[in-house]
XYZ file of C-alpha atoms in Angstrom:
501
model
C -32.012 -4.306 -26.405
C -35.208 -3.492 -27.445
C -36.773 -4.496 -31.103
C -35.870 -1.619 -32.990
C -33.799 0.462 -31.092
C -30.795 -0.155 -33.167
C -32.445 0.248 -36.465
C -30.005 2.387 -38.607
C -26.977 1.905 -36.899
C -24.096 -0.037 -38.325
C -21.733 -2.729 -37.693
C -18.282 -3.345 -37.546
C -16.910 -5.282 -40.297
C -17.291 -9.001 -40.379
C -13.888 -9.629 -41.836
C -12.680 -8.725 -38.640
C -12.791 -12.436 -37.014
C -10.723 -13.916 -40.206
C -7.865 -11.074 -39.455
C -8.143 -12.254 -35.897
C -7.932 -16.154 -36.958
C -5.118 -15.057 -38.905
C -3.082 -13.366 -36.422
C -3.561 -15.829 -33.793
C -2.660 -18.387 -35.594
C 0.749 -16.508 -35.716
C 1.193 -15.898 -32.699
C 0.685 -19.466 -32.060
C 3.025 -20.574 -34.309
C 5.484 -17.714 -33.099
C 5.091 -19.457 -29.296
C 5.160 -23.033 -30.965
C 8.563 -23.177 -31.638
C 10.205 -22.149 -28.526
C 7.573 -24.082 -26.811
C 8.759 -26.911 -28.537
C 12.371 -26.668 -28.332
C 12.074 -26.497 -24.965
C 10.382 -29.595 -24.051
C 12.481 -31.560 -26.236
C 15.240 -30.439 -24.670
C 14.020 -30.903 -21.429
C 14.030 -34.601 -22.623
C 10.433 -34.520 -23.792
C 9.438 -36.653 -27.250
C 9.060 -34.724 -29.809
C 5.450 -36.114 -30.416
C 4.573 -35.020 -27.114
C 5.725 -31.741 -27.832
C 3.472 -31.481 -30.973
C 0.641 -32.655 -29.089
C 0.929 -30.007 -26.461
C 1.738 -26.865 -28.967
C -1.191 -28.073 -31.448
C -3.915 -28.422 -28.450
C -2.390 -25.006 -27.116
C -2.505 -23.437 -30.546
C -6.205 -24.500 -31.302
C -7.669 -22.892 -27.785
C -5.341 -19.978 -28.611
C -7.083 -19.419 -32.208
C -10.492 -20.435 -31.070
C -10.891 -18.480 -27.942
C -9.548 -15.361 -30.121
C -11.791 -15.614 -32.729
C -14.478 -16.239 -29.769
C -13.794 -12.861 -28.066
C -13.561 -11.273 -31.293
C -17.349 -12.484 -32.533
C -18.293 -11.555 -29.137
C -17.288 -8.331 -29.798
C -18.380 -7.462 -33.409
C -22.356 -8.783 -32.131
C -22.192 -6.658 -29.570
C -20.400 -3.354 -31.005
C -22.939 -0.227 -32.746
C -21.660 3.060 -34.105
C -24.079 5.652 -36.060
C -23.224 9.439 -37.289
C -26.035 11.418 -36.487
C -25.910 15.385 -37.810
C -24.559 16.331 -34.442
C -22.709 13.393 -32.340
C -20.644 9.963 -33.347
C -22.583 7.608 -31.112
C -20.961 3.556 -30.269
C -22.805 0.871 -28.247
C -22.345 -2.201 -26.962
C -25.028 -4.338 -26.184
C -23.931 -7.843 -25.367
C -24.346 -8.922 -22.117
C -23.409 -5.767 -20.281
C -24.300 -2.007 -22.138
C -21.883 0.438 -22.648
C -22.571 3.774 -24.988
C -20.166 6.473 -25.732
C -20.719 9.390 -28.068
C -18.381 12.309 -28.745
C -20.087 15.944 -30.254
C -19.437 16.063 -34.104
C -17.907 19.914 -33.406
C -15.534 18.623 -30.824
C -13.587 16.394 -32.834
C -10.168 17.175 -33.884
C -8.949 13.643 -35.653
C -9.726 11.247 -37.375
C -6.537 8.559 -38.429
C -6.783 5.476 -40.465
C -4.262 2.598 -39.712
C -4.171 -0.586 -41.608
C -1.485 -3.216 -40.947
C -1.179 -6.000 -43.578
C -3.615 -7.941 -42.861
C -6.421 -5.106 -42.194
C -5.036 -4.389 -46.218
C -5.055 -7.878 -47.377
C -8.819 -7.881 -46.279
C -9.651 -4.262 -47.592
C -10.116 -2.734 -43.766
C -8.881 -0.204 -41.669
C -8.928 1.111 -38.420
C -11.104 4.440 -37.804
C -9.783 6.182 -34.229
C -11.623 9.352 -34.156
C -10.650 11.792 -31.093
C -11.643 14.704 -29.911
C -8.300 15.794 -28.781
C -5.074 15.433 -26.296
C -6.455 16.057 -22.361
C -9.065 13.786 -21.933
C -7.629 10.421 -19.912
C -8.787 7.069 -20.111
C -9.642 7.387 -23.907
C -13.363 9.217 -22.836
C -12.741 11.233 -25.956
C -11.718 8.889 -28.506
C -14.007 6.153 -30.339
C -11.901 3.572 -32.116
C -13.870 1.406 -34.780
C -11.594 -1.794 -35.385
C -12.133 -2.322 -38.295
C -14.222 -1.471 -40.785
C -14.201 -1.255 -44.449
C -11.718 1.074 -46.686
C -13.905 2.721 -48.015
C -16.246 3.437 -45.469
C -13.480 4.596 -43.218
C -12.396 7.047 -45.979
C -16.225 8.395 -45.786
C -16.459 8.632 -42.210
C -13.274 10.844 -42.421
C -14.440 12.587 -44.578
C -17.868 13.126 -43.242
C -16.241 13.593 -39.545
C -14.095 16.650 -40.466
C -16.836 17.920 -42.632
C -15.012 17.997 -45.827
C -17.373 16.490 -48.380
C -15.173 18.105 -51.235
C -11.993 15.680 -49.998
C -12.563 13.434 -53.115
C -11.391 16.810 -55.522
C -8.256 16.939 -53.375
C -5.593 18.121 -55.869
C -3.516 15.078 -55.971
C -0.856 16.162 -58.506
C 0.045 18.749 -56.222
C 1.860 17.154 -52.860
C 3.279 19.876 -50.169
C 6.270 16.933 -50.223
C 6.185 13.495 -50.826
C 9.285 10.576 -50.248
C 12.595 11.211 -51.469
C 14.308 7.813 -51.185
C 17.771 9.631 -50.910
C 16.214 10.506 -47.415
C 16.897 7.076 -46.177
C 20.796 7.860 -45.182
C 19.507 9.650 -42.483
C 18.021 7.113 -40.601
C 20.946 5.520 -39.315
C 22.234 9.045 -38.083
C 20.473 8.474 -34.775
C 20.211 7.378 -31.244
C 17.981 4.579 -31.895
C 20.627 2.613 -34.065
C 22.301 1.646 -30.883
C 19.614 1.069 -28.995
C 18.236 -1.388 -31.344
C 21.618 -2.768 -31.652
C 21.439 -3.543 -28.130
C 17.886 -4.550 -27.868
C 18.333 -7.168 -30.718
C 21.112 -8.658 -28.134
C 19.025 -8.294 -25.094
C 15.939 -9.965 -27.095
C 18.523 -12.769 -28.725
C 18.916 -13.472 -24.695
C 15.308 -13.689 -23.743
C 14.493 -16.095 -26.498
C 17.272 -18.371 -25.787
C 16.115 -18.772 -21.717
C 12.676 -19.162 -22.980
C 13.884 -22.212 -24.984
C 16.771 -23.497 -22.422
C 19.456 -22.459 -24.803
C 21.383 -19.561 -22.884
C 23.914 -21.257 -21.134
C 24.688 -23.038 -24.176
C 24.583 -19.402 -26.341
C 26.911 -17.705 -23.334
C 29.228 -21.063 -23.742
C 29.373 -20.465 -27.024
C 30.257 -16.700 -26.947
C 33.191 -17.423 -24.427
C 34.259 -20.082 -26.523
C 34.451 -17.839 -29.530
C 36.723 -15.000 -28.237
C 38.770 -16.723 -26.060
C 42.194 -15.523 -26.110
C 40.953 -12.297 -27.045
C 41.406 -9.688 -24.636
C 38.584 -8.619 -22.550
C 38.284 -4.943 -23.895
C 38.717 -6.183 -27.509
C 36.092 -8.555 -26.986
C 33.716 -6.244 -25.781
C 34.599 -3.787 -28.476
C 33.823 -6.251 -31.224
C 30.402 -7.112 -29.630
C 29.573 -3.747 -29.738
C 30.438 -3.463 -33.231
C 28.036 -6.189 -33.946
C 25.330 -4.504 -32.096
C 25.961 -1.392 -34.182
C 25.650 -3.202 -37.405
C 22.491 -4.925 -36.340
C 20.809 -1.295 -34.779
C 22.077 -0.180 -38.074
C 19.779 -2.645 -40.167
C 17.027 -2.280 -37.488
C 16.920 1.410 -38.085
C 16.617 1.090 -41.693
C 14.397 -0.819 -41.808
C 12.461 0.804 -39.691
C 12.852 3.739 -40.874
C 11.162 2.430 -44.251
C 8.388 0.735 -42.887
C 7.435 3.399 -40.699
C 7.690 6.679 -44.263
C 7.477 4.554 -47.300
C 5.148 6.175 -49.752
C 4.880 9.308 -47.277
C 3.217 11.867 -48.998
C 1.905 15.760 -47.302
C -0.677 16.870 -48.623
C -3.301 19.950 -48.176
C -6.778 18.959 -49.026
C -9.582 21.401 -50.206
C -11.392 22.364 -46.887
C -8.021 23.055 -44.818
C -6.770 19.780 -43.791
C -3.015 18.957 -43.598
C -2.626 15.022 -44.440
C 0.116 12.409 -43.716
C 0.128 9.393 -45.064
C 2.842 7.260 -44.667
C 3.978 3.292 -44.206
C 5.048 0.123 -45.861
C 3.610 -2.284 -43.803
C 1.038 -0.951 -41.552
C 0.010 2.432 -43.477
C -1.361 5.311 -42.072
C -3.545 8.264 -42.738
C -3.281 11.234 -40.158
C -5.246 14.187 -40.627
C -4.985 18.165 -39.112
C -6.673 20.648 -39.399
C -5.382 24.212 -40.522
C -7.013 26.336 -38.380
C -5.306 23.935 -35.330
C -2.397 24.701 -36.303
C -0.434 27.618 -33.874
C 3.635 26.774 -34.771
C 6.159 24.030 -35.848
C 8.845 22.282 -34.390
C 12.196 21.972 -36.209
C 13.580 19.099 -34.809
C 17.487 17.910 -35.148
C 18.487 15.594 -33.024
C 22.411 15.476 -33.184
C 23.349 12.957 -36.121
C 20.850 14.625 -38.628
C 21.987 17.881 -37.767
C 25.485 16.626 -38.682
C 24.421 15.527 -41.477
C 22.462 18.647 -42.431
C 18.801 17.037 -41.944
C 16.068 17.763 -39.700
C 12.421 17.192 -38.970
C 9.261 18.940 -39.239
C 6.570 18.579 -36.035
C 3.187 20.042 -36.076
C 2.212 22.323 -33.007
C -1.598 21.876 -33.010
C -4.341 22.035 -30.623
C -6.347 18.696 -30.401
C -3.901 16.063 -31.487
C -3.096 12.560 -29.712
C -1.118 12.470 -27.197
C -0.689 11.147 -23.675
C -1.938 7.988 -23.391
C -1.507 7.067 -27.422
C 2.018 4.437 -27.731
C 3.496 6.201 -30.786
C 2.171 10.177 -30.168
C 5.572 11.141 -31.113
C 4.238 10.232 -35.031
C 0.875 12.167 -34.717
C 2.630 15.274 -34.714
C 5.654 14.881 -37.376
C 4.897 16.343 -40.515
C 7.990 15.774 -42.705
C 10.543 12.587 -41.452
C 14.387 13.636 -41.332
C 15.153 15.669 -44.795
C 16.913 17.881 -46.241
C 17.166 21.264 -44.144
C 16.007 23.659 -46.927
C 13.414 20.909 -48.079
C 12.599 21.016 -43.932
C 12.036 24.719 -44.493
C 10.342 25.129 -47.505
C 7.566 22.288 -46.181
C 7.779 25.201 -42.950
C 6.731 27.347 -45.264
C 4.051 25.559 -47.104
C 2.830 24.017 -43.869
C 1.995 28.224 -42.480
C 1.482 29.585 -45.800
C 4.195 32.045 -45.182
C 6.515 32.863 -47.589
C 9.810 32.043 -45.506
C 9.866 29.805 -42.758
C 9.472 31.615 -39.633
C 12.652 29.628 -38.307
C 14.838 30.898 -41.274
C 13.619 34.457 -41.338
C 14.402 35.345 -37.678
C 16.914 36.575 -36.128
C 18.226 35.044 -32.731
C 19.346 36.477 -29.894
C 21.877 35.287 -28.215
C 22.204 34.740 -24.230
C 24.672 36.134 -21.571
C 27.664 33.953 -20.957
C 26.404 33.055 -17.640
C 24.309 30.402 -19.686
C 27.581 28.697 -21.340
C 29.343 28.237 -17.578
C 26.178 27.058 -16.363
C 25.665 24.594 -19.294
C 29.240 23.489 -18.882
C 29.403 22.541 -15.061
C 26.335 20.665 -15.889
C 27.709 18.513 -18.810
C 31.310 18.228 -17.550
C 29.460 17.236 -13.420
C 27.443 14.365 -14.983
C 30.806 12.934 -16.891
C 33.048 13.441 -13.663
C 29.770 11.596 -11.164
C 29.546 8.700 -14.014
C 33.683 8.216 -13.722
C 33.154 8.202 -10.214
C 30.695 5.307 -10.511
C 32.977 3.749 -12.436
C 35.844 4.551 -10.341
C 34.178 3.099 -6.799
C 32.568 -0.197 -8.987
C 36.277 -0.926 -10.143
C 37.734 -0.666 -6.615
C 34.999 -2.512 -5.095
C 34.496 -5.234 -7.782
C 36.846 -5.462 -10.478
C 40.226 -3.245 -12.162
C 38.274 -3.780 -15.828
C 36.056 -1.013 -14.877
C 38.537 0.883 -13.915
C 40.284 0.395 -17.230
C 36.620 1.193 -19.171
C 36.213 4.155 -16.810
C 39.833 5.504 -17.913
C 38.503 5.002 -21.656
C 35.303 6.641 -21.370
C 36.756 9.613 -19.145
C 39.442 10.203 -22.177
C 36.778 10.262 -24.522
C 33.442 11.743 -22.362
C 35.244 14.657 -21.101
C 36.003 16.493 -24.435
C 32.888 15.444 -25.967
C 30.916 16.791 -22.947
C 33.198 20.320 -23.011
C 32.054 20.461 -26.989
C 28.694 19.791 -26.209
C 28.338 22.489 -23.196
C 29.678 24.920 -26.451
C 27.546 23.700 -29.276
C 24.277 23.769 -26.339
C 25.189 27.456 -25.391
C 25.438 28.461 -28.881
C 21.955 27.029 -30.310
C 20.528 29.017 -26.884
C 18.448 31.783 -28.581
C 15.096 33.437 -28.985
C 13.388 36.344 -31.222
C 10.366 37.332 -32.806
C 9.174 37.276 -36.430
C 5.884 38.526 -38.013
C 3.300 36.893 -35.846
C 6.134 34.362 -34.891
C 7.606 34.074 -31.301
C 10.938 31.907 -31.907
C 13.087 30.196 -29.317
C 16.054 27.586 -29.783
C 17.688 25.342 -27.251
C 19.653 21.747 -27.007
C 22.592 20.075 -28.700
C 21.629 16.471 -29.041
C 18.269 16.833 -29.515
C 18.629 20.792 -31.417
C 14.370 21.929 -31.151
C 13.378 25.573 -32.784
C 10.339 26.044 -32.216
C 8.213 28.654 -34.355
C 4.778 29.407 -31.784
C 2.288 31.930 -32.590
C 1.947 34.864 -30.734
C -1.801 34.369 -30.828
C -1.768 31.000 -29.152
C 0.182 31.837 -26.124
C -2.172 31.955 -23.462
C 0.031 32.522 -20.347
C 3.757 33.014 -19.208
C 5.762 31.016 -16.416
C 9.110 32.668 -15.084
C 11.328 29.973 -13.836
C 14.660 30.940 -11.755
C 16.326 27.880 -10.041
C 18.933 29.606 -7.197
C 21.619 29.024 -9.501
C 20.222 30.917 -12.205
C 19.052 33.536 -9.453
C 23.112 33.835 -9.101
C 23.647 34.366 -12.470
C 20.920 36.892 -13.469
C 19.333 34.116 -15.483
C 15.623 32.655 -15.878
C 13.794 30.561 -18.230
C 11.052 31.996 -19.960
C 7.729 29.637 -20.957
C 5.430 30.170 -22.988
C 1.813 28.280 -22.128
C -0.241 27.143 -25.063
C -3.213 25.105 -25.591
C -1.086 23.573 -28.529
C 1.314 20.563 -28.776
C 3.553 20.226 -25.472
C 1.464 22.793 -24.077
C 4.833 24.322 -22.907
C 7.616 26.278 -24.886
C 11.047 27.434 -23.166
C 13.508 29.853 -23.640
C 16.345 28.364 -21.455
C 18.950 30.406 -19.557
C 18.179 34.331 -21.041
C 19.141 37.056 -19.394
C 16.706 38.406 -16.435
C 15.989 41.794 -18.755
C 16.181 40.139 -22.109
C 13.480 37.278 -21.076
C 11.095 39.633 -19.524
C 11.254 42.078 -22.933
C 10.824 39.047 -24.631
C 7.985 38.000 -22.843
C 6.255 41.373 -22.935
C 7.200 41.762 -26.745
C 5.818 39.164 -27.821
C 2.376 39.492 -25.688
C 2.278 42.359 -24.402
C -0.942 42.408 -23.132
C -0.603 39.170 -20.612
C 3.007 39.961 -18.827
C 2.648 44.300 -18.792
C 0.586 44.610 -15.713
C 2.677 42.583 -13.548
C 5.956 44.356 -14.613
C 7.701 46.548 -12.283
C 9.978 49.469 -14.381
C 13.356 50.229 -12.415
């Protein structure tokens, strides 16, 4: 580095090595305990133990703290009128910039302790395609307020501060809470709680003792009973997972549109966050009901947008919800809001419906992967044991229906139309998606016709955008209907490769 050549850039923030102190030091006293417990019962003293977690704990904390210093020195970032520039300069030189007109984002996360310290993390991006994170700068951390100012000065909206605050597109309702149980993830945190309660106890020589214990407590209990109870446990646990969750993920959630054309999210208990996307990105929504919220007469609101996080991001399916599972006329009216239209594009159209080649095709496909999991089921109790053939009679009484009612409810929601300078299309029964694309933003068509559909007179119809998935299906229409759809709704792109009968 040369005397000088920084001069006007800026630094990260120096609080950033007591958050990291802080955090190691819980995650050393999170790996202390276990730690512990297992060496005294390996027959270890217990001051040994101590001695052995304490001189582990102080090179955890000090060598994090270390690489953390090492890092603030060596990290640079300036805003110059046309590119975010970042350097490091410690050792080994690295510099990234991204062009101020190319990016798309700019999100603010703060966990606790970033808040307990007044910083946040900046991650500015320029939007979903680039791999390796070339087109995303993350700044970790710097102060509140100067990661409000780089947002604002990033998405050029200088008048952000005059932001009508009194005037949310939708904020929290706290009656919105009995939805988050109504989902898939409630058992699957019920049974990840059990699979982690397993981990822990090998990691501290307990699990033999735990299984022991489990036998010991339902024996003389029938086998299926047992089982049937455990699950019952493992719903009631998913159940607090998921609401808990579920508030620490949209506490204080609040939509807002912000002088300047910028849709903002900010939402969190814990760990808050502050996503922002702009208008003119926008090319659709997503209603989402997945099958428990739709029961309960709920459903979520995605953004389709061009530049927004995605592949290589953990959590990109939050970057792109707008409004968490509400109210389905509260989902609409945000709709609304959200495209300045005056109805909601997926309440003013009107669906067509497909042929009823779709609904056998959709049931030998639900009712085949219920008869090949029986089989499973069937061959593992011959083979092994005549309790899975017991559990296989149980889940064929009750899978078979369910899947026969599903194949329905899936070839009903199947449906597409067009509305103003909408293109609509509907599909799915667990997971119900109408999406609401505009007709501006589809850049090509795909025709897809598996041989089975061939048979049928049936294709699906996609619709390529440079927005959100980047692909939007109409599943199963009819050969005619899907190509007048198609040519309908962009005429100009499908026409010349029509043949007329």
């Amino acid at each position: 580095m040369t005397s000088g050549e920084f001069e006007g850039w800026s630094t990260l923030d120096k609080r950033t090595l007591a958050v990291t102190a802080l955090m190691m030091t819980g995650a050393a006293v999170g790996a202390a305990i276990p730690t512990t417990a297992a060496i005294v019962s390996g027959g270890g003293r217990f001051w040994v133990a101590l001695v052995w977690v304490v001189a582990g704990g102080v090179v955890l904390i000090g060598g994090g703290v270390l690489v953390e210093l090492f890092y603030w020195k060596g990290v640079r970032y300036r805003v110059t009128p046309d590119r975010l520039e970042t350097a490091f300069t410690l050792v080994f030189r690295s510099r990234k910039s991204l062009q101020r007109e190319r990016i798309r984002n700019v999100d603010l996360t703060a966990n606790p302790l970033h808040r307990l310290f007044g910083v946040a993390v900046v991650t500015i991006g320029t939007g979903s395609h680039e791999s390796g994170g070339q087109g995303r700068i993350k700044l970790n951390p710097v102060s509140r307020a100067e990661a409000e100012r780089l947002r604002a000065d990033l998405l050029r909206r200088a008048e952000i501060a005059e932001a009508d605050e009194n005037a949310p597109l939708a904020e929290l309702d706290r009656s919105w809470i009995r939805y988050a149980p109504m989902s898939f993830l409630t058992p699957t945190l019920g049974l990840a709680a059990g699979g982690g309660l397993m981990q822990v106890s090998e990691w501290a020589g307990l699990q033999k003792g735990l299984i022991d214990w489990v036998i010991g407590l339902f024996r003389g209990i029938p086998l299926v009973v047992a089982i049937l109870i455990l699950l019952a446990i493992a719903m009631v646990v998913g159940l607090i997972g998921a609401l808990g969750l579920w508030i620490e993920m949209w506490w204080n959630f609040r939509l807002d549109r912000e002088p300047g054309g910028t849709l903002r999210v900010r939402r969190g208990l814990f760990t808050t966050r502050s996503i922002s996307i702009e208008e003119r990105r926008m090319r659709g929504i997503d209603l989402v009901e997945p099958l428990g919220n739709r029961i309960s007469g709920a459903a979520r609101v995605d953004a389709i947008a061009t530049g927004m996080r995605q592949s290589d991001d953990k959590d990109k399916t939050d970057y792109h919800t707008l409004l968490p599972a509400a109210p389905v006329v509260t989902a609409n009216r945000v709709v609304a809001s959200v495209l300045r239209e005056p109805v909601s594009p997926t309440e003013a159209v009107r669906l067509t419906g497909h042929p009823r080649a779709a609904r056998g095709r959709l049931l030998r496909w639900w009712v085949g992967s219920v008869v090949v999991l029986l089989a499973i089921f069937a061959l593992l109790g011959f083979l092994l044991t005549d309790v899975l053939l017991v559990i296989g009679a149980a889940l064929g009484v009750v899978l078979l229906p369910a899947s026969v009612l599903l194949a329905l409810d899936a070839y009903r929601n199947l449906g597409h139309g067009i509305t103003g300078r909408y293109l609509v299309g509907r599909h799915g029964t667990v997971r119900r998606s109408t999406f609401a694309l505009e007709r501006e933003g589809v850049i090509g068509w795909t025709l897809k016709q598996s041989i089975f559909q061939r048979r049928k007179g049936l294709l699906t119809v996609v619709a390529t955008t440079a927005a959100g998935a980047g692909a939007y299906s109409v599943y199963d229409a009819g050969e005619a209907q899907g190509l007048l759809f198609a040519e309908e709704s962009v005429p100009e792109l499908l026409t010349p490769f029509l043949e007329r009968a």
